[in-house]
PDB file of N, CA and C in Angstrom:
ATOM      1  N   MET A  10       3.424   3.487 -27.102  1.00 49.00           N
ATOM      2  CA  MET A  10       3.325   2.705 -25.996  1.00 49.00           C
ATOM      3  C   MET A  10       2.304   1.868 -25.939  1.00 49.00           C
ATOM      4  N   PRO A  11       1.332   1.231 -26.258  1.00 54.00           N
ATOM      5  CA  PRO A  11       0.296   0.575 -26.152  1.00 54.00           C
ATOM      6  C   PRO A  11      -0.073   0.178 -24.541  1.00 54.00           C
ATOM      7  N   ILE A  12      -1.243  -0.298 -24.283  1.00 51.00           N
ATOM      8  CA  ILE A  12      -1.035  -0.694 -22.845  1.00 51.00           C
ATOM      9  C   ILE A  12      -1.269  -2.138 -22.219  1.00 51.00           C
ATOM     10  N   LYS A  13      -0.309  -2.652 -22.299  1.00 54.00           N
ATOM     11  CA  LYS A  13      -0.559  -3.950 -22.572  1.00 54.00           C
ATOM     12  C   LYS A  13      -1.535  -4.925 -22.034  1.00 54.00           C
ATOM     13  N   ASN A  14      -1.786  -4.592 -20.094  1.00 55.00           N
ATOM     14  CA  ASN A  14      -3.515  -4.649 -19.647  1.00 55.00           C
ATOM     15  C   ASN A  14      -3.306  -3.810 -18.570  1.00 55.00           C
ATOM     16  N   SER A  15      -4.062  -3.186 -17.834  1.00 54.00           N
ATOM     17  CA  SER A  15      -4.781  -2.387 -17.164  1.00 54.00           C
ATOM     18  C   SER A  15      -5.834  -3.263 -15.517  1.00 54.00           C
ATOM     19  N   LYS A  16      -5.637  -2.541 -14.728  1.00 57.00           N
ATOM     20  CA  LYS A  16      -7.095  -3.167 -14.162  1.00 57.00           C
ATOM     21  C   LYS A  16      -7.123  -2.020 -13.267  1.00 57.00           C
ATOM     22  N   GLN A  17      -9.014  -2.418 -12.372  1.00 55.00           N
ATOM     23  CA  GLN A  17      -9.050  -1.354 -11.647  1.00 55.00           C
ATOM     24  C   GLN A  17      -8.367  -1.745  -9.201  1.00 55.00           C
ATOM     25  N   SER A  18      -8.009  -0.702  -9.023  1.00 64.00           N
ATOM     26  CA  SER A  18      -7.225  -1.240  -8.179  1.00 64.00           C
ATOM     27  C   SER A  18      -7.210  -0.010  -6.938  1.00 64.00           C
ATOM     28  N   TYR A  19      -6.629  -0.347  -5.784  1.00 61.00           N
ATOM     29  CA  TYR A  19      -7.599   1.036  -4.179  1.00 61.00           C
ATOM     30  C   TYR A  19      -5.908   1.710  -3.978  1.00 61.00           C
ATOM     31  N   TRP A  20      -5.949   2.368  -3.884  1.00 67.00           N
ATOM     32  CA  TRP A  20      -4.376   3.470  -3.404  1.00 67.00           C
ATOM     33  C   TRP A  20      -4.506   2.737  -2.053  1.00 67.00           C
ATOM     34  N   LYS A  21      -2.626   1.662  -2.081  1.00 69.00           N
ATOM     35  CA  LYS A  21      -2.063   1.593  -0.433  1.00 69.00           C
ATOM     36  C   LYS A  21      -0.947   3.032   0.506  1.00 69.00           C
ATOM     37  N   LYS A  22      -1.098   2.574   1.239  1.00 75.00           N
ATOM     38  CA  LYS A  22      -0.432   3.703   2.108  1.00 75.00           C
ATOM     39  C   LYS A  22       1.224   4.245   1.426  1.00 75.00           C
ATOM     40  N   GLY A  23       1.583   3.361   1.173  1.00 80.00           N
ATOM     41  CA  GLY A  23       2.874   4.498   0.413  1.00 80.00           C
ATOM     42  C   GLY A  23       2.117   4.762  -0.633  1.00 80.00           C
ATOM     43  N   LEU A  24       1.600   5.183  -1.920  1.00 81.00           N
ATOM     44  CA  LEU A  24       1.255   5.504  -2.576  1.00 81.00           C
ATOM     45  C   LEU A  24       0.072   5.778  -2.905  1.00 81.00           C
ATOM     46  N   SER A  25      -0.580   6.077  -1.660  1.00 81.00           N
ATOM     47  CA  SER A  25      -1.561   7.381  -1.423  1.00 81.00           C
ATOM     48  C   SER A  25      -0.740   7.848  -0.857  1.00 81.00           C
ATOM     49  N   ASP A  26       0.844   8.159  -0.211  1.00 83.00           N
ATOM     50  CA  ASP A  26       0.587   9.113   0.274  1.00 83.00           C
ATOM     51  C   ASP A  26       1.391  10.416  -0.794  1.00 83.00           C
ATOM     52  N   LEU A  27       2.487   9.308  -1.720  1.00 82.00           N
ATOM     53  CA  LEU A  27       3.167   9.526  -3.079  1.00 82.00           C
ATOM     54  C   LEU A  27       2.241  10.930  -4.238  1.00 82.00           C
ATOM     55  N   LEU A  28       1.147  10.440  -4.313  1.00 81.00           N
ATOM     56  CA  LEU A  28       0.484  10.865  -4.404  1.00 81.00           C
ATOM     57  C   LEU A  28      -0.474  12.435  -4.121  1.00 81.00           C
ATOM     58  N   GLU A  29      -0.304  12.372  -2.894  1.00 83.00           N
ATOM     59  CA  GLU A  29      -1.536  12.696  -2.429  1.00 83.00           C
ATOM     60  C   GLU A  29      -2.810  12.716  -2.582  1.00 83.00           C
ATOM     61  N   THR A  30      -3.157  11.435  -1.611  1.00 83.00           N
ATOM     62  CA  THR A  30      -4.624  10.838  -2.022  1.00 83.00           C
ATOM     63  C   THR A  30      -4.465   9.869  -0.708  1.00 83.00           C
ATOM     64  N   SER A  31      -6.187   9.685  -0.382  1.00 82.00           N
ATOM     65  CA  SER A  31      -6.543   8.214   0.624  1.00 82.00           C
ATOM     66  C   SER A  31      -6.098   7.554   0.442  1.00 82.00           C
ATOM     67  N   PRO A  32      -5.204   5.954   0.829  1.00 80.00           N
ATOM     68  CA  PRO A  32      -5.763   4.939   1.206  1.00 80.00           C
ATOM     69  C   PRO A  32      -6.995   4.378   0.690  1.00 80.00           C
ATOM     70  N   GLY A  33      -6.989   3.707   0.254  1.00 81.00           N
ATOM     71  CA  GLY A  33      -9.018   2.969  -0.303  1.00 81.00           C
ATOM     72  C   GLY A  33      -9.165   3.491  -1.630  1.00 81.00           C
ATOM     73  N   GLN A  34      -8.933   4.786  -1.948  1.00 82.00           N
ATOM     74  CA  GLN A  34      -9.112   5.313  -3.317  1.00 82.00           C
ATOM     75  C   GLN A  34      -9.497   4.845  -4.743  1.00 82.00           C
ATOM     76  N   PRO A  35      -9.884   5.005  -4.541  1.00 82.00           N
ATOM     77  CA  PRO A  35      -9.698   3.424  -6.756  1.00 82.00           C
ATOM     78  C   PRO A  35      -9.028   4.294  -7.261  1.00 82.00           C
ATOM     79  N   ALA A  36      -8.457   3.625  -7.892  1.00 80.00           N
ATOM     80  CA  ALA A  36      -7.378   3.808  -8.477  1.00 80.00           C
ATOM     81  C   ALA A  36      -7.122   3.207 -10.371  1.00 80.00           C
ATOM     82  N   PHE A  37      -6.112   3.500 -10.814  1.00 82.00           N
ATOM     83  CA  PHE A  37      -5.871   2.907 -12.346  1.00 82.00           C
ATOM     84  C   PHE A  37      -4.057   2.459 -12.082  1.00 82.00           C
ATOM     85  N   LEU A  38      -4.092   1.069 -12.415  1.00 81.00           N
ATOM     86  CA  LEU A  38      -2.862   0.746 -12.567  1.00 81.00           C
ATOM     87  C   LEU A  38      -2.688   0.165 -13.858  1.00 81.00           C
ATOM     88  N   ALA A  39      -1.619   0.563 -14.946  1.00 83.00           N
ATOM     89  CA  ALA A  39      -1.515  -0.211 -16.458  1.00 83.00           C
ATOM     90  C   ALA A  39      -0.460  -1.199 -16.620  1.00 83.00           C
ATOM     91  N   HIS A  40      -0.145  -1.578 -16.654  1.00 82.00           N
ATOM     92  CA  HIS A  40       0.883  -2.584 -17.327  1.00 82.00           C
ATOM     93  C   HIS A  40       1.053  -2.165 -18.768  1.00 82.00           C
ATOM     94  N   THR A  41       3.090  -2.032 -18.556  1.00 85.00           N
ATOM     95  CA  THR A  41       3.561  -1.394 -20.876  1.00 85.00           C
ATOM     96  C   THR A  41       4.076  -2.289 -20.473  1.00 85.00           C
ATOM     97  N   VAL A  42       5.092  -2.791 -21.905  1.00 86.00           N
ATOM     98  CA  VAL A  42       5.627  -3.900 -21.917  1.00 86.00           C
ATOM     99  C   VAL A  42       6.490  -3.213 -23.430  1.00 86.00           C
ATOM    100  N   ALA A  43       7.568  -2.167 -23.568  1.00 86.00           N
ATOM    101  CA  ALA A  43       7.858  -2.294 -25.296  1.00 86.00           C
ATOM    102  C   ALA A  43       9.569  -2.480 -25.720  1.00 86.00           C
ATOM    103  N   TYR A  44       8.840  -2.822 -26.787  1.00 87.00           N
ATOM    104  CA  TYR A  44       9.836  -4.078 -27.698  1.00 87.00           C
ATOM    105  C   TYR A  44      11.054  -3.387 -28.623  1.00 87.00           C
ATOM    106  N   SER A  45      12.212  -3.565 -28.431  1.00 89.00           N
ATOM    107  CA  SER A  45      12.882  -2.855 -29.611  1.00 89.00           C
ATOM    108  C   SER A  45      12.314  -3.655 -30.967  1.00 89.00           C
ATOM    109  N   MET A  46      13.070  -2.887 -31.965  1.00 88.00           N
ATOM    110  CA  MET A  46      12.317  -3.435 -34.206  1.00 88.00           C
ATOM    111  C   MET A  46      13.014  -5.105 -33.923  1.00 88.00           C
ATOM    112  N   ASP A  47      13.577  -5.469 -33.441  1.00 91.00           N
ATOM    113  CA  ASP A  47      13.440  -6.973 -33.722  1.00 91.00           C
ATOM    114  C   ASP A  47      13.223  -7.552 -32.646  1.00 91.00           C
ATOM    115  N   GLY A  48      12.232  -7.251 -31.777  1.00 88.00           N
ATOM    116  CA  GLY A  48      11.459  -7.857 -30.749  1.00 88.00           C
ATOM    117  C   GLY A  48      11.763  -7.972 -29.730  1.00 88.00           C
ATOM    118  N   TYR A  49      12.258  -7.900 -28.810  1.00 91.00           N
ATOM    119  CA  TYR A  49      13.274  -7.846 -27.722  1.00 91.00           C
ATOM    120  C   TYR A  49      11.909  -6.971 -26.403  1.00 91.00           C
ATOM    121  N   PRO A  50      11.717  -7.480 -25.494  1.00 91.00           N
ATOM    122  CA  PRO A  50      11.527  -6.654 -24.432  1.00 91.00           C
ATOM    123  C   PRO A  50      12.413  -5.538 -23.713  1.00 91.00           C
ATOM    124  N   ILE A  51      12.195  -4.431 -24.129  1.00 92.00           N
ATOM    125  CA  ILE A  51      13.184  -3.153 -23.559  1.00 92.00           C
ATOM    126  C   ILE A  51      12.842  -2.598 -22.577  1.00 92.00           C
ATOM    127  N   LEU A  52      11.336  -2.114 -22.941  1.00 89.00           N
ATOM    128  CA  LEU A  52      11.026  -1.507 -21.058  1.00 89.00           C
ATOM    129  C   LEU A  52       9.768  -2.492 -20.429  1.00 89.00           C
ATOM    130  N   TYR A  53       9.352  -2.720 -19.126  1.00 89.00           N
ATOM    131  CA  TYR A  53       8.394  -2.815 -18.458  1.00 89.00           C
ATOM    132  C   TYR A  53       7.768  -1.451 -17.310  1.00 89.00           C
ATOM    133  N   ASP A  54       7.043  -1.202 -17.276  1.00 89.00           N
ATOM    134  CA  ASP A  54       6.304  -0.299 -16.721  1.00 89.00           C
ATOM    135  C   ASP A  54       4.846  -0.573 -16.021  1.00 89.00           C
ATOM    136  N   ASN A  55       4.856  -0.336 -14.790  1.00 84.00           N
ATOM    137  CA  ASN A  55       3.946  -0.281 -14.165  1.00 84.00           C
ATOM    138  C   ASN A  55       3.657   1.349 -13.473  1.00 84.00           C
ATOM    139  N   SER A  56       2.114   1.392 -14.308  1.00 85.00           N
ATOM    140  CA  SER A  56       1.788   3.152 -14.086  1.00 85.00           C
ATOM    141  C   SER A  56       1.455   3.197 -13.243  1.00 85.00           C
ATOM    142  N   HIS A  57       1.023   3.924 -12.656  1.00 84.00           N
ATOM    143  CA  HIS A  57      -0.186   3.839 -11.312  1.00 84.00           C
ATOM    144  C   HIS A  57      -1.474   5.089 -11.843  1.00 84.00           C
ATOM    145  N   TYR A  58      -2.394   5.596 -11.722  1.00 84.00           N
ATOM    146  CA  TYR A  58      -3.274   6.116 -12.010  1.00 84.00           C
ATOM    147  C   TYR A  58      -3.573   6.849 -10.610  1.00 84.00           C
ATOM    148  N   ARG A  59      -4.328   8.171 -10.488  1.00 85.00           N
ATOM    149  CA  ARG A  59      -5.265   8.571  -9.706  1.00 85.00           C
ATOM    150  C   ARG A  59      -6.904   8.534 -10.603  1.00 85.00           C
ATOM    151  N   ALA A  60      -7.466   8.044 -10.343  1.00 82.00           N
ATOM    152  CA  ALA A  60      -8.864   7.697 -11.045  1.00 82.00           C
ATOM    153  C   ALA A  60      -9.961   9.363 -10.967  1.00 82.00           C
ATOM    154  N   ASP A  61      -9.654  10.072  -9.568  1.00 85.00           N
ATOM    155  CA  ASP A  61     -10.143  11.294 -10.181  1.00 85.00           C
ATOM    156  C   ASP A  61      -9.322  12.862 -11.008  1.00 85.00           C
ATOM    157  N   LYS A  62      -8.104  12.444 -11.578  1.00 87.00           N
ATOM    158  CA  LYS A  62      -7.499  12.953 -11.700  1.00 87.00           C
ATOM    159  C   LYS A  62      -7.632  12.611 -13.483  1.00 87.00           C
ATOM    160  N   TYR A  63      -7.893  11.409 -13.940  1.00 82.00           N
ATOM    161  CA  TYR A  63      -7.211  11.098 -15.101  1.00 82.00           C
ATOM    162  C   TYR A  63      -8.223  10.007 -15.662  1.00 82.00           C
ATOM    163  N   THR A  64      -8.731  10.091 -16.801  1.00 81.00           N
ATOM    164  CA  THR A  64      -9.632   9.099 -17.480  1.00 81.00           C
ATOM    165  C   THR A  64      -8.713   8.850 -19.467  1.00 81.00           C
ATOM    166  N   PHE A  65      -9.230   7.259 -19.244  1.00 75.00           N
ATOM    167  CA  PHE A  65      -9.162   6.859 -20.625  1.00 75.00           C
ATOM    168  C   PHE A  65      -9.671   6.357 -21.317  1.00 75.00           C
ATOM    169  N   HIS A  66      -8.905   6.425 -22.891  1.00 76.00           N
ATOM    170  CA  HIS A  66      -9.665   6.339 -23.987  1.00 76.00           C
ATOM    171  C   HIS A  66      -9.091   5.366 -24.421  1.00 76.00           C
ATOM    172  N   ASN A  67      -9.711   4.524 -25.055  1.00 72.00           N
ATOM    173  CA  ASN A  67      -8.912   2.649 -25.789  1.00 72.00           C
ATOM    174  C   ASN A  67      -9.343   3.396 -27.157  1.00 72.00           C
ATOM    175  N   ILE A  68      -8.487   2.303 -27.944  1.00 76.00           N
ATOM    176  CA  ILE A  68      -9.065   2.538 -29.603  1.00 76.00           C
ATOM    177  C   ILE A  68      -8.383   0.837 -29.573  1.00 76.00           C
ATOM    178  N   LEU A  69      -9.329   0.052 -30.083  1.00 68.00           N
ATOM    179  CA  LEU A  69      -8.956  -1.452 -30.642  1.00 68.00           C
ATOM    180  C   LEU A  69      -8.417  -1.683 -31.944  1.00 68.00           C
ATOM    181  N   GLN A  70      -7.018  -1.854 -32.165  1.00 73.00           N
ATOM    182  CA  GLN A  70      -7.580  -2.372 -33.102  1.00 73.00           C
ATOM    183  C   GLN A  70      -6.698  -3.967 -33.593  1.00 73.00           C
ATOM    184  N   ARG A  71      -7.602  -4.425 -34.711  1.00 70.00           N
ATOM    185  CA  ARG A  71      -7.374  -6.163 -34.535  1.00 70.00           C
ATOM    186  C   ARG A  71      -6.160  -6.588 -35.706  1.00 70.00           C
ATOM    187  N   GLU A  72      -4.927  -7.485 -35.886  1.00 73.00           N
ATOM    188  CA  GLU A  72      -3.848  -7.455 -36.407  1.00 73.00           C
ATOM    189  C   GLU A  72      -4.949  -9.073 -36.274  1.00 73.00           C
ATOM    190  N   HIS A  73      -4.291  -9.148 -38.457  1.00 65.00           N
ATOM    191  CA  HIS A  73      -5.006 -10.036 -39.228  1.00 65.00           C
ATOM    192  C   HIS A  73      -3.180 -10.972 -39.372  1.00 65.00           C
TER     193      HIS A  73
END
């Protein structure tokens, strides 16, 4: 499931508590949408990642 878009973010109080980090620390927010074989969206996901625990690598592809 490819990441639809992403952005740099900062932790707010509620999420920072859950992920055992401090508010204001760097974060990564990825928005993902998965589609059925018929093209209908079946999953919408916002995933939050700690910047000090993850590294992301992108593979870009062009569709003709």
